[in-house]
Amino acid sequence: MNKLYLLFFLMFTVLAVPGSAVAQNTVAPSSIIPDISEEYLDRLIAAAKANYPRVKANNARVNIALSNIGKAKVSWFDAFTFSYIYQPNKNTVINAQQPTYSYFNGIQTGLFFNLGNFLQKPYGVRQAKEELVVASRERDEYLINLELEVKTRYYTYVQRLASVKGFTQASVDASSSVQELKRRYQRGEDTFDNLNRANTAYYQQNDLKLVAEAALLTAKAQLEALVGDKLENIK
Protein backbone atom coordinates (compact mmCIF):
# COMPACT_ATOMS: atom_id res chain seq x y z
CA MET A 1 0.00 0.00 0.00
CA ASN A 2 2.87 2.40 0.76
CA LYS A 3 4.22 1.92 -2.77
CA LEU A 4 0.78 2.65 -4.19
CA TYR A 5 0.50 5.87 -2.20
CA LEU A 6 3.99 6.86 -3.35
CA LEU A 7 3.01 6.20 -6.94
CA PHE A 8 -0.04 8.47 -6.73
CA PHE A 9 1.97 11.14 -4.92
CA LEU A 10 4.67 11.22 -7.57
CA MET A 11 2.12 11.31 -10.39
CA PHE A 12 0.37 14.23 -8.66
CA THR A 13 3.71 16.00 -8.29
CA VAL A 14 4.42 15.71 -12.00
CA LEU A 15 0.98 16.89 -13.01
CA ALA A 16 1.15 19.82 -10.62
CA VAL A 17 4.25 21.40 -12.22
CA PRO A 18 3.22 24.79 -13.71
CA GLY A 19 3.36 24.81 -17.48
CA SER A 20 4.17 21.11 -17.45
CA ALA A 21 3.88 19.32 -20.77
CA VAL A 22 2.77 16.27 -18.80
CA ALA A 23 -0.36 18.03 -17.66
CA GLN A 24 -1.01 19.25 -21.17
CA ASN A 25 -0.18 16.25 -23.35
CA THR A 26 -0.17 13.00 -21.34
CA VAL A 27 -3.43 11.13 -21.11
CA ALA A 28 -3.38 7.99 -18.96
CA PRO A 29 -4.84 4.88 -20.63
CA SER A 30 -8.50 4.66 -19.73
CA SER A 31 -8.84 0.95 -20.51
CA ILE A 32 -6.73 -2.07 -21.36
CA ILE A 33 -9.66 -3.96 -22.88
CA PRO A 34 -8.88 -2.84 -26.47
CA ASP A 35 -5.39 -4.33 -26.03
CA ILE A 36 -6.75 -7.77 -25.08
CA SER A 37 -6.50 -10.32 -27.89
CA GLU A 38 -8.81 -13.26 -27.32
CA GLU A 39 -7.25 -15.12 -30.24
CA TYR A 40 -3.76 -14.73 -28.79
CA LEU A 41 -5.06 -15.68 -25.35
CA ASP A 42 -6.48 -18.91 -26.79
CA ARG A 43 -3.05 -19.73 -28.24
CA LEU A 44 -1.45 -19.11 -24.85
CA ILE A 45 -3.94 -21.45 -23.17
CA ALA A 46 -3.33 -24.13 -25.80
CA ALA A 47 0.43 -23.81 -25.30
CA ALA A 48 0.05 -24.13 -21.52
CA LYS A 49 -2.09 -27.26 -21.88
CA ALA A 50 0.48 -28.76 -24.23
CA ASN A 51 3.67 -27.80 -22.39
CA TYR A 52 3.04 -27.44 -18.66
CA PRO A 53 4.60 -30.41 -16.80
CA ARG A 54 1.68 -30.97 -14.43
CA VAL A 55 -0.69 -31.36 -17.39
CA LYS A 56 1.56 -34.06 -18.78
CA ALA A 57 1.66 -35.76 -15.39
CA ASN A 58 -2.16 -35.73 -15.15
CA ASN A 59 -2.44 -37.19 -18.65
CA ALA A 60 -0.01 -39.93 -17.64
CA ARG A 61 -2.17 -40.76 -14.59
CA VAL A 62 -5.22 -41.10 -16.84
CA ASN A 63 -3.30 -43.43 -19.15
CA ILE A 64 -2.16 -45.51 -16.19
CA ALA A 65 -5.76 -45.77 -14.97
CA LEU A 66 -6.83 -46.95 -18.42
CA SER A 67 -4.07 -49.55 -18.40
CA ASN A 68 -5.14 -50.75 -14.95
CA ILE A 69 -8.66 -51.40 -16.26
CA GLY A 70 -7.22 -53.66 -18.94
CA LYS A 71 -5.09 -55.46 -16.35
CA ALA A 72 -8.09 -55.91 -14.06
CA LYS A 73 -10.15 -57.45 -16.86
CA VAL A 74 -7.40 -59.84 -17.88
CA SER A 75 -6.89 -60.88 -14.26
CA TRP A 76 -10.15 -62.86 -14.43
CA PHE A 77 -7.97 -65.72 -15.68
CA ASP A 78 -5.91 -65.63 -12.47
CA ALA A 79 -8.63 -67.70 -10.82
CA PHE A 80 -7.76 -70.61 -13.11
CA THR A 81 -4.53 -72.51 -12.69
CA PHE A 82 -3.31 -74.98 -15.28
CA SER A 83 -0.69 -77.60 -14.42
CA TYR A 84 0.72 -80.77 -15.88
CA ILE A 85 2.85 -83.72 -14.84
CA TYR A 86 4.99 -85.80 -17.15
CA GLN A 87 5.31 -89.47 -16.24
CA PRO A 88 7.64 -91.61 -18.35
CA ASN A 89 6.14 -94.64 -19.99
CA LYS A 90 8.46 -97.03 -18.12
CA ASN A 91 7.92 -97.62 -14.43
CA THR A 92 10.64 -96.06 -12.35
CA VAL A 93 11.73 -97.58 -9.06
CA ILE A 94 12.81 -94.75 -6.83
CA ASN A 95 13.37 -96.82 -3.67
CA ALA A 96 14.43 -100.43 -4.16
CA GLN A 97 13.30 -101.38 -0.64
CA GLN A 98 9.83 -99.88 -1.17
CA PRO A 99 9.28 -99.69 -4.94
CA THR A 100 6.57 -97.36 -6.20
CA TYR A 101 4.93 -97.90 -9.53
CA SER A 102 2.75 -95.46 -11.49
CA TYR A 103 -0.32 -96.65 -13.27
CA PHE A 104 -0.54 -93.42 -15.32
CA ASN A 105 2.06 -92.82 -17.96
CA GLY A 106 2.73 -89.87 -20.29
CA ILE A 107 1.56 -86.26 -19.73
CA GLN A 108 -1.13 -85.63 -17.11
CA THR A 109 -2.83 -82.22 -17.04
CA GLY A 110 -5.02 -80.48 -14.51
CA LEU A 111 -7.12 -77.28 -14.34
CA PHE A 112 -7.75 -75.76 -10.91
CA PHE A 113 -10.26 -73.08 -10.01
CA ASN A 114 -9.91 -70.63 -7.10
CA LEU A 115 -13.41 -69.48 -6.18
CA GLY A 116 -12.29 -66.77 -3.72
CA ASN A 117 -9.95 -65.22 -6.27
CA PHE A 118 -12.70 -65.35 -8.89
CA LEU A 119 -15.22 -63.55 -6.68
CA GLN A 120 -12.77 -60.68 -6.03
CA LYS A 121 -12.33 -59.81 -9.71
CA PRO A 122 -15.53 -57.71 -10.21
CA TYR A 123 -14.44 -55.43 -7.35
CA GLY A 124 -10.97 -55.06 -8.87
CA VAL A 125 -12.42 -54.04 -12.24
CA ARG A 126 -14.86 -51.63 -10.60
CA GLN A 127 -12.06 -50.04 -8.56
CA ALA A 128 -9.91 -49.59 -11.67
CA LYS A 129 -12.80 -47.85 -13.45
CA GLU A 130 -13.38 -45.54 -10.48
CA GLU A 131 -9.69 -44.68 -10.42
CA LEU A 132 -9.99 -43.70 -14.08
CA VAL A 133 -12.94 -41.43 -13.28
CA VAL A 134 -11.02 -39.78 -10.44
CA ALA A 135 -7.90 -39.27 -12.56
CA SER A 136 -9.95 -37.84 -15.44
CA ARG A 137 -11.84 -35.42 -13.22
CA GLU A 138 -8.68 -34.26 -11.47
CA ARG A 139 -7.13 -33.62 -14.88
CA ASP A 140 -10.19 -31.69 -16.08
CA GLU A 141 -10.28 -29.64 -12.88
CA TYR A 142 -6.63 -28.73 -13.24
CA LEU A 143 -7.12 -27.70 -16.87
CA ILE A 144 -9.90 -25.32 -15.78
CA ASN A 145 -7.66 -23.81 -13.10
CA LEU A 146 -4.74 -23.61 -15.52
CA GLU A 147 -6.87 -21.76 -18.06
CA LEU A 148 -7.96 -19.29 -15.38
CA GLU A 149 -4.36 -18.76 -14.27
CA VAL A 150 -3.19 -18.14 -17.85
CA LYS A 151 -5.94 -15.56 -18.33
CA THR A 152 -5.09 -13.86 -15.04
CA ARG A 153 -1.40 -13.63 -15.83
CA TYR A 154 -2.11 -12.48 -19.40
CA TYR A 155 -4.36 -9.68 -18.19
CA THR A 156 -1.70 -8.65 -15.67
CA TYR A 157 0.90 -8.66 -18.43
CA VAL A 158 -1.24 -6.45 -20.67
CA GLN A 159 -1.87 -4.09 -17.73
CA ARG A 160 1.87 -3.87 -16.98
CA LEU A 161 2.58 -3.23 -20.64
CA ALA A 162 0.08 -0.37 -20.69
CA SER A 163 1.68 1.05 -17.53
CA VAL A 164 5.12 1.02 -19.14
CA LYS A 165 3.78 2.83 -22.19
CA GLY A 166 2.09 5.42 -19.99
CA PHE A 167 5.11 6.02 -17.76
CA THR A 168 7.45 6.12 -20.76
CA GLN A 169 5.34 8.80 -22.40
CA ALA A 170 5.08 10.66 -19.10
CA SER A 171 8.87 10.56 -18.77
CA VAL A 172 9.26 11.97 -22.27
CA ASP A 173 6.73 14.70 -21.48
CA ALA A 174 8.47 15.50 -18.20
CA SER A 175 11.77 15.83 -20.07
CA SER A 176 10.11 18.19 -22.55
CA SER A 177 8.71 20.18 -19.64
CA VAL A 178 12.18 20.56 -18.12
CA GLN A 179 13.59 21.79 -21.42
CA GLU A 180 10.74 24.27 -21.86
CA LEU A 181 11.05 25.62 -18.30
CA LYS A 182 14.83 25.89 -18.72
CA ARG A 183 14.33 28.11 -21.78
CA ARG A 184 11.72 30.17 -19.98
CA TYR A 185 13.99 30.54 -16.94
CA GLN A 186 16.90 31.64 -19.13
CA ARG A 187 14.65 34.29 -20.69
CA GLY A 188 13.54 35.40 -17.25
CA GLU A 189 9.97 34.26 -17.86
CA ASP A 190 9.86 31.67 -15.07
CA THR A 191 11.36 31.00 -11.66
CA PHE A 192 14.17 28.74 -10.61
CA ASP A 193 11.80 27.10 -8.14
CA ASN A 194 9.52 25.91 -10.95
CA LEU A 195 12.52 24.67 -12.93
CA ASN A 196 13.81 22.77 -9.92
CA ARG A 197 10.42 21.16 -9.32
CA ALA A 198 10.24 20.17 -12.98
CA ASN A 199 13.67 18.49 -12.73
CA THR A 200 12.61 16.64 -9.58
CA ALA A 201 9.39 15.51 -11.24
CA TYR A 202 11.32 14.26 -14.27
CA TYR A 203 13.66 12.08 -12.20
CA GLN A 204 10.75 10.79 -10.16
CA GLN A 205 8.83 9.95 -13.32
CA ASN A 206 11.86 8.16 -14.71
CA ASP A 207 12.08 6.04 -11.54
CA LEU A 208 8.41 5.14 -11.93
CA LYS A 209 9.09 4.03 -15.49
CA LEU A 210 11.88 1.73 -14.28
CA VAL A 211 9.59 0.23 -11.63
CA ALA A 212 6.91 -0.34 -14.27
CA GLU A 213 9.43 -2.00 -16.60
CA ALA A 214 10.54 -4.38 -13.83
CA ALA A 215 6.90 -5.25 -13.10
CA LEU A 216 6.33 -5.90 -16.81
CA LEU A 217 9.32 -8.25 -17.03
CA THR A 218 8.10 -10.12 -13.95
CA ALA A 219 4.58 -10.48 -15.38
CA LYS A 220 6.04 -11.71 -18.68
CA ALA A 221 8.24 -14.29 -16.93
CA GLN A 222 5.31 -15.57 -14.86
CA LEU A 223 3.16 -15.98 -17.97
CA GLU A 224 5.94 -17.72 -19.89
CA ALA A 225 6.41 -20.14 -16.98
CA LEU A 226 2.85 -21.36 -17.57
CA VAL A 227 2.84 -21.52 -21.35
CA GLY A 228 6.27 -23.16 -21.48
CA ASP A 229 7.68 -20.88 -24.17
CA LYS A 230 8.70 -17.29 -24.88
CA LEU A 231 5.78 -15.05 -25.75
CA GLU A 232 7.64 -13.99 -28.87
CA ASN A 233 7.51 -17.61 -30.10
CA ILE A 234 3.74 -17.86 -29.73
CA LYS A 235 2.30 -16.14 -32.76
Short mmCIF file of N, CA, C and O in Angstrom, two decimals, residues 61-137:
data_model
loop_
_atom_site.label_atom_id
_atom_site.label_comp_id
_atom_site.label_asym_id
_atom_site.label_seq_id
_atom_site.Cartn_x
_atom_site.Cartn_y
_atom_site.Cartn_z
N ARG A 61 -1.36 -40.06 -15.60
CA ARG A 61 -2.17 -40.76 -14.59
C ARG A 61 -3.44 -41.34 -15.23
O ARG A 61 -3.88 -42.44 -14.89
N VAL A 62 -4.04 -40.60 -16.15
CA VAL A 62 -5.22 -41.10 -16.84
C VAL A 62 -4.86 -42.33 -17.66
O VAL A 62 -5.60 -43.34 -17.68
N ASN A 63 -3.73 -42.28 -18.35
CA ASN A 63 -3.30 -43.43 -19.15
C ASN A 63 -3.01 -44.65 -18.28
O ASN A 63 -3.31 -45.79 -18.65
N ILE A 64 -2.42 -44.41 -17.12
CA ILE A 64 -2.16 -45.51 -16.19
C ILE A 64 -3.46 -46.13 -15.70
O ILE A 64 -3.60 -47.36 -15.59
N ALA A 65 -4.45 -45.26 -15.41
CA ALA A 65 -5.76 -45.77 -14.97
C ALA A 65 -6.41 -46.60 -16.07
O ALA A 65 -7.03 -47.64 -15.79
N LEU A 66 -6.29 -46.17 -17.30
CA LEU A 66 -6.83 -46.95 -18.42
C LEU A 66 -6.13 -48.31 -18.51
O LEU A 66 -6.77 -49.34 -18.73
N SER A 67 -4.83 -48.30 -18.34
CA SER A 67 -4.07 -49.55 -18.40
C SER A 67 -4.48 -50.48 -17.26
O SER A 67 -4.57 -51.71 -17.45
N ASN A 68 -4.74 -49.91 -16.09
CA ASN A 68 -5.14 -50.75 -14.95
C ASN A 68 -6.49 -51.42 -15.18
O ASN A 68 -6.73 -52.53 -14.67
N ILE A 69 -7.38 -50.76 -15.93
CA ILE A 69 -8.66 -51.40 -16.26
C ILE A 69 -8.43 -52.64 -17.11
O ILE A 69 -9.01 -53.71 -16.88
N GLY A 70 -7.55 -52.51 -18.09
CA GLY A 70 -7.22 -53.66 -18.94
C GLY A 70 -6.60 -54.79 -18.13
O GLY A 70 -6.94 -55.97 -18.32
N LYS A 71 -5.71 -54.43 -17.19
CA LYS A 71 -5.09 -55.46 -16.35
C LYS A 71 -6.13 -56.14 -15.47
O LYS A 71 -6.09 -57.36 -15.26
N ALA A 72 -7.06 -55.35 -14.94
CA ALA A 72 -8.09 -55.91 -14.06
C ALA A 72 -9.00 -56.88 -14.83
O ALA A 72 -9.40 -57.92 -14.29
N LYS A 73 -9.30 -56.57 -16.07
CA LYS A 73 -10.15 -57.45 -16.86
C LYS A 73 -9.43 -58.76 -17.20
O LYS A 73 -10.02 -59.84 -17.16
N VAL A 74 -8.17 -58.63 -17.55
CA VAL A 74 -7.40 -59.84 -17.88
C VAL A 74 -7.19 -60.72 -16.66
O VAL A 74 -7.06 -61.95 -16.77
N SER A 75 -7.17 -60.11 -15.48
CA SER A 75 -6.89 -60.88 -14.26
C SER A 75 -7.99 -61.87 -13.91
O SER A 75 -7.85 -62.65 -12.96
N TRP A 76 -9.12 -61.83 -14.64
CA TRP A 76 -10.15 -62.86 -14.43
C TRP A 76 -9.54 -64.26 -14.57
O TRP A 76 -9.95 -65.22 -13.90
N PHE A 77 -8.56 -64.40 -15.42
CA PHE A 77 -7.97 -65.72 -15.68
C PHE A 77 -7.05 -66.17 -14.54
O PHE A 77 -6.62 -67.32 -14.53
N ASP A 78 -6.76 -65.24 -13.60
CA ASP A 78 -5.91 -65.63 -12.47
C ASP A 78 -6.58 -66.67 -11.58
O ASP A 78 -5.90 -67.39 -10.83
N ALA A 79 -7.90 -66.73 -11.65
CA ALA A 79 -8.63 -67.70 -10.82
C ALA A 79 -8.43 -69.13 -11.31
O ALA A 79 -8.72 -70.09 -10.59
N PHE A 80 -7.97 -69.27 -12.53
CA PHE A 80 -7.76 -70.61 -13.11
C PHE A 80 -6.27 -70.91 -13.14
O PHE A 80 -5.46 -70.07 -13.57
N THR A 81 -5.93 -72.09 -12.70
CA THR A 81 -4.53 -72.51 -12.69
C THR A 81 -4.41 -73.81 -13.48
O THR A 81 -5.12 -74.78 -13.22
N PHE A 82 -3.53 -73.79 -14.44
CA PHE A 82 -3.31 -74.98 -15.28
C PHE A 82 -1.96 -75.59 -14.91
O PHE A 82 -0.97 -74.89 -14.74
N SER A 83 -1.95 -76.91 -14.74
CA SER A 83 -0.69 -77.60 -14.42
C SER A 83 -0.65 -78.94 -15.15
O SER A 83 -1.68 -79.46 -15.59
N TYR A 84 0.57 -79.46 -15.24
CA TYR A 84 0.72 -80.77 -15.88
C TYR A 84 1.88 -81.51 -15.22
O TYR A 84 2.76 -80.92 -14.60
N ILE A 85 1.81 -82.84 -15.36
CA ILE A 85 2.85 -83.72 -14.84
C ILE A 85 3.24 -84.69 -15.95
O ILE A 85 2.36 -85.27 -16.61
N TYR A 86 4.51 -84.84 -16.14
CA TYR A 86 4.99 -85.80 -17.15
C TYR A 86 5.49 -87.06 -16.46
O TYR A 86 6.36 -86.99 -15.60
N GLN A 87 4.91 -88.17 -16.81
CA GLN A 87 5.31 -89.47 -16.24
C GLN A 87 5.85 -90.34 -17.37
O GLN A 87 5.14 -90.62 -18.34
N PRO A 88 7.10 -90.75 -17.28
CA PRO A 88 7.64 -91.61 -18.35
C PRO A 88 6.83 -92.89 -18.52
O PRO A 88 6.17 -93.36 -17.60
N ASN A 89 6.91 -93.43 -19.70
CA ASN A 89 6.14 -94.64 -19.99
C ASN A 89 6.63 -95.84 -19.20
O ASN A 89 5.87 -96.73 -18.83
N LYS A 90 7.93 -95.91 -18.90
CA LYS A 90 8.46 -97.03 -18.12
C LYS A 90 8.35 -96.74 -16.65
O LYS A 90 8.59 -95.63 -16.21
N ASN A 91 7.99 -97.77 -15.88
CA ASN A 91 7.92 -97.62 -14.43
C ASN A 91 9.30 -97.35 -13.87
O ASN A 91 10.28 -97.94 -14.30
N THR A 92 9.36 -96.41 -12.95
CA THR A 92 10.64 -96.06 -12.35
C THR A 92 10.61 -96.43 -10.89
O THR A 92 9.70 -96.05 -10.16
N VAL A 93 11.62 -97.20 -10.46
CA VAL A 93 11.73 -97.58 -9.06
C VAL A 93 12.63 -96.57 -8.38
O VAL A 93 13.82 -96.49 -8.69
N ILE A 94 12.03 -95.77 -7.53
CA ILE A 94 12.81 -94.75 -6.83
C ILE A 94 13.51 -95.31 -5.63
O ILE A 94 14.65 -95.01 -5.34
N ASN A 95 12.81 -96.21 -4.88
CA ASN A 95 13.37 -96.82 -3.67
C ASN A 95 13.29 -98.34 -3.84
O ASN A 95 12.19 -98.90 -3.93
N ALA A 96 14.42 -98.98 -3.92
CA ALA A 96 14.43 -100.43 -4.16
C ALA A 96 13.80 -101.21 -3.03
O ALA A 96 13.23 -102.28 -3.23
N GLN A 97 13.89 -100.70 -1.78
CA GLN A 97 13.30 -101.38 -0.64
C GLN A 97 11.78 -101.27 -0.66
O GLN A 97 11.08 -102.20 -0.27
N GLN A 98 11.29 -100.10 -1.09
CA GLN A 98 9.83 -99.88 -1.17
C GLN A 98 9.50 -99.34 -2.56
O GLN A 98 9.30 -98.14 -2.74
N PRO A 99 9.49 -100.16 -3.56
CA PRO A 99 9.28 -99.69 -4.94
C PRO A 99 7.87 -99.11 -5.11
O PRO A 99 6.91 -99.57 -4.52
N THR A 100 7.83 -98.03 -5.89
CA THR A 100 6.57 -97.36 -6.20
C THR A 100 6.37 -97.38 -7.70
O THR A 100 7.28 -96.99 -8.45
N TYR A 101 5.21 -97.80 -8.11
CA TYR A 101 4.93 -97.90 -9.53
C TYR A 101 3.75 -96.97 -9.87
O TYR A 101 2.82 -96.81 -9.09
N SER A 102 3.81 -96.35 -11.03
CA SER A 102 2.75 -95.46 -11.49
C SER A 102 1.90 -96.18 -12.51
O SER A 102 2.42 -96.86 -13.41
N TYR A 103 0.61 -96.03 -12.32
CA TYR A 103 -0.32 -96.65 -13.27
C TYR A 103 -0.72 -95.69 -14.39
O TYR A 103 -1.46 -96.05 -15.28
N PHE A 104 -0.24 -94.41 -14.29
CA PHE A 104 -0.54 -93.42 -15.32
C PHE A 104 0.76 -92.99 -15.97
O PHE A 104 1.67 -92.50 -15.28
N ASN A 105 0.85 -93.17 -17.23
CA ASN A 105 2.06 -92.82 -17.96
C ASN A 105 1.78 -91.66 -18.93
O ASN A 105 0.64 -91.38 -19.27
N GLY A 106 2.87 -90.97 -19.35
CA GLY A 106 2.73 -89.87 -20.29
C GLY A 106 2.50 -88.54 -19.57
O GLY A 106 2.88 -88.35 -18.42
N ILE A 107 1.82 -87.60 -20.27
CA ILE A 107 1.56 -86.26 -19.73
C ILE A 107 0.18 -86.24 -19.09
O ILE A 107 -0.82 -86.61 -19.70
N GLN A 108 0.14 -85.76 -17.83
CA GLN A 108 -1.13 -85.63 -17.11
C GLN A 108 -1.37 -84.14 -16.83
O GLN A 108 -0.48 -83.45 -16.33
N THR A 109 -2.51 -83.65 -17.19
CA THR A 109 -2.83 -82.22 -17.04
C THR A 109 -3.95 -82.04 -16.03
O THR A 109 -4.74 -82.95 -15.78
N GLY A 110 -3.97 -80.79 -15.47
CA GLY A 110 -5.02 -80.48 -14.51
C GLY A 110 -5.39 -79.00 -14.56
O GLY A 110 -4.53 -78.15 -14.82
N LEU A 111 -6.63 -78.67 -14.36
CA LEU A 111 -7.12 -77.28 -14.34
C LEU A 111 -7.78 -77.05 -12.99
O LEU A 111 -8.73 -77.73 -12.62
N PHE A 112 -7.27 -76.04 -12.26
CA PHE A 112 -7.75 -75.76 -10.91
C PHE A 112 -8.44 -74.40 -10.88
O PHE A 112 -8.06 -73.46 -11.58
N PHE A 113 -9.46 -74.30 -10.07
CA PHE A 113 -10.26 -73.08 -10.01
C PHE A 113 -10.28 -72.57 -8.57
O PHE A 113 -10.62 -73.31 -7.64
N ASN A 114 -9.93 -71.28 -8.41
CA ASN A 114 -9.91 -70.63 -7.10
C ASN A 114 -11.16 -69.74 -6.99
O ASN A 114 -11.21 -68.65 -7.57
N LEU A 115 -12.14 -70.20 -6.26
CA LEU A 115 -13.41 -69.48 -6.18
C LEU A 115 -13.25 -68.11 -5.51
O LEU A 115 -13.82 -67.11 -5.96
N GLY A 116 -12.47 -68.05 -4.42
CA GLY A 116 -12.29 -66.77 -3.72
C GLY A 116 -11.64 -65.73 -4.60
O GLY A 116 -12.06 -64.56 -4.62
N ASN A 117 -10.62 -66.13 -5.33
CA ASN A 117 -9.95 -65.22 -6.27
C ASN A 117 -10.92 -64.75 -7.34
O ASN A 117 -10.94 -63.58 -7.72
N PHE A 118 -11.74 -65.68 -7.83
CA PHE A 118 -12.70 -65.35 -8.89
C PHE A 118 -13.73 -64.32 -8.42
O PHE A 118 -14.09 -63.40 -9.15
N LEU A 119 -14.19 -64.46 -7.19
CA LEU A 119 -15.22 -63.55 -6.68
C LEU A 119 -14.67 -62.14 -6.42
O LEU A 119 -15.44 -61.17 -6.37
N GLN A 120 -13.37 -62.00 -6.26
CA GLN A 120 -12.77 -60.68 -6.03
C GLN A 120 -12.61 -59.87 -7.30
O GLN A 120 -12.49 -58.64 -7.25
N LYS A 121 -12.63 -60.49 -8.45
CA LYS A 121 -12.33 -59.81 -9.71
C LYS A 121 -13.30 -58.68 -10.06
O LYS A 121 -12.88 -57.62 -10.52
N PRO A 122 -14.63 -58.83 -9.87
CA PRO A 122 -15.53 -57.71 -10.21
C PRO A 122 -15.20 -56.44 -9.42
O PRO A 122 -15.29 -55.33 -9.95
N TYR A 123 -14.79 -56.59 -8.16
CA TYR A 123 -14.44 -55.43 -7.35
C TYR A 123 -13.14 -54.78 -7.86
O TYR A 123 -13.01 -53.54 -7.84
N GLY A 124 -12.21 -55.59 -8.32
CA GLY A 124 -10.97 -55.06 -8.87
C GLY A 124 -11.21 -54.24 -10.13
O GLY A 124 -10.64 -53.17 -10.31
N VAL A 125 -12.09 -54.76 -11.01
CA VAL A 125 -12.42 -54.04 -12.24
C VAL A 125 -13.16 -52.75 -11.92
O VAL A 125 -12.87 -51.69 -12.48
N ARG A 126 -14.10 -52.81 -10.99
CA ARG A 126 -14.86 -51.63 -10.60
C ARG A 126 -13.93 -50.56 -10.00
O ARG A 126 -14.06 -49.37 -10.30
N GLN A 127 -12.99 -50.99 -9.17
CA GLN A 127 -12.06 -50.04 -8.56
C GLN A 127 -11.19 -49.37 -9.63
O GLN A 127 -10.93 -48.16 -9.57
N ALA A 128 -10.74 -50.15 -10.60
CA ALA A 128 -9.91 -49.59 -11.67
C ALA A 128 -10.69 -48.55 -12.48
O ALA A 128 -10.15 -47.51 -12.86
N LYS A 129 -11.98 -48.81 -12.72
CA LYS A 129 -12.80 -47.85 -13.45
C LYS A 129 -13.01 -46.57 -12.64
O LYS A 129 -13.01 -45.46 -13.20
N GLU A 130 -13.22 -46.72 -11.34
CA GLU A 130 -13.38 -45.54 -10.48
C GLU A 130 -12.09 -44.71 -10.43
O GLU A 130 -12.14 -43.48 -10.40
N GLU A 131 -10.96 -45.39 -10.41
CA GLU A 131 -9.69 -44.68 -10.42
C GLU A 131 -9.51 -43.89 -11.71
O GLU A 131 -8.95 -42.78 -11.71
N LEU A 132 -10.03 -44.43 -12.81
CA LEU A 132 -9.99 -43.70 -14.08
C LEU A 132 -10.87 -42.45 -14.01
O LEU A 132 -10.49 -41.38 -14.48
N VAL A 133 -12.04 -42.58 -13.41
CA VAL A 133 -12.94 -41.43 -13.28
C VAL A 133 -12.28 -40.34 -12.43
O VAL A 133 -12.31 -39.16 -12.78
N VAL A 134 -11.67 -40.75 -11.32
CA VAL A 134 -11.02 -39.78 -10.44
C VAL A 134 -9.88 -39.08 -11.16
O VAL A 134 -9.74 -37.85 -11.11
N ALA A 135 -9.04 -39.85 -11.85
CA ALA A 135 -7.90 -39.27 -12.56
C ALA A 135 -8.36 -38.32 -13.66
O ALA A 135 -7.77 -37.24 -13.85
N SER A 136 -9.43 -38.69 -14.36
CA SER A 136 -9.95 -37.84 -15.44
C SER A 136 -10.52 -36.53 -14.89
O SER A 136 -10.29 -35.45 -15.45
N ARG A 137 -11.25 -36.62 -13.79
CA ARG A 137 -11.84 -35.42 -13.22
C ARG A 137 -10.79 -34.51 -12.61
O ARG A 137 -10.90 -33.27 -12.71
#
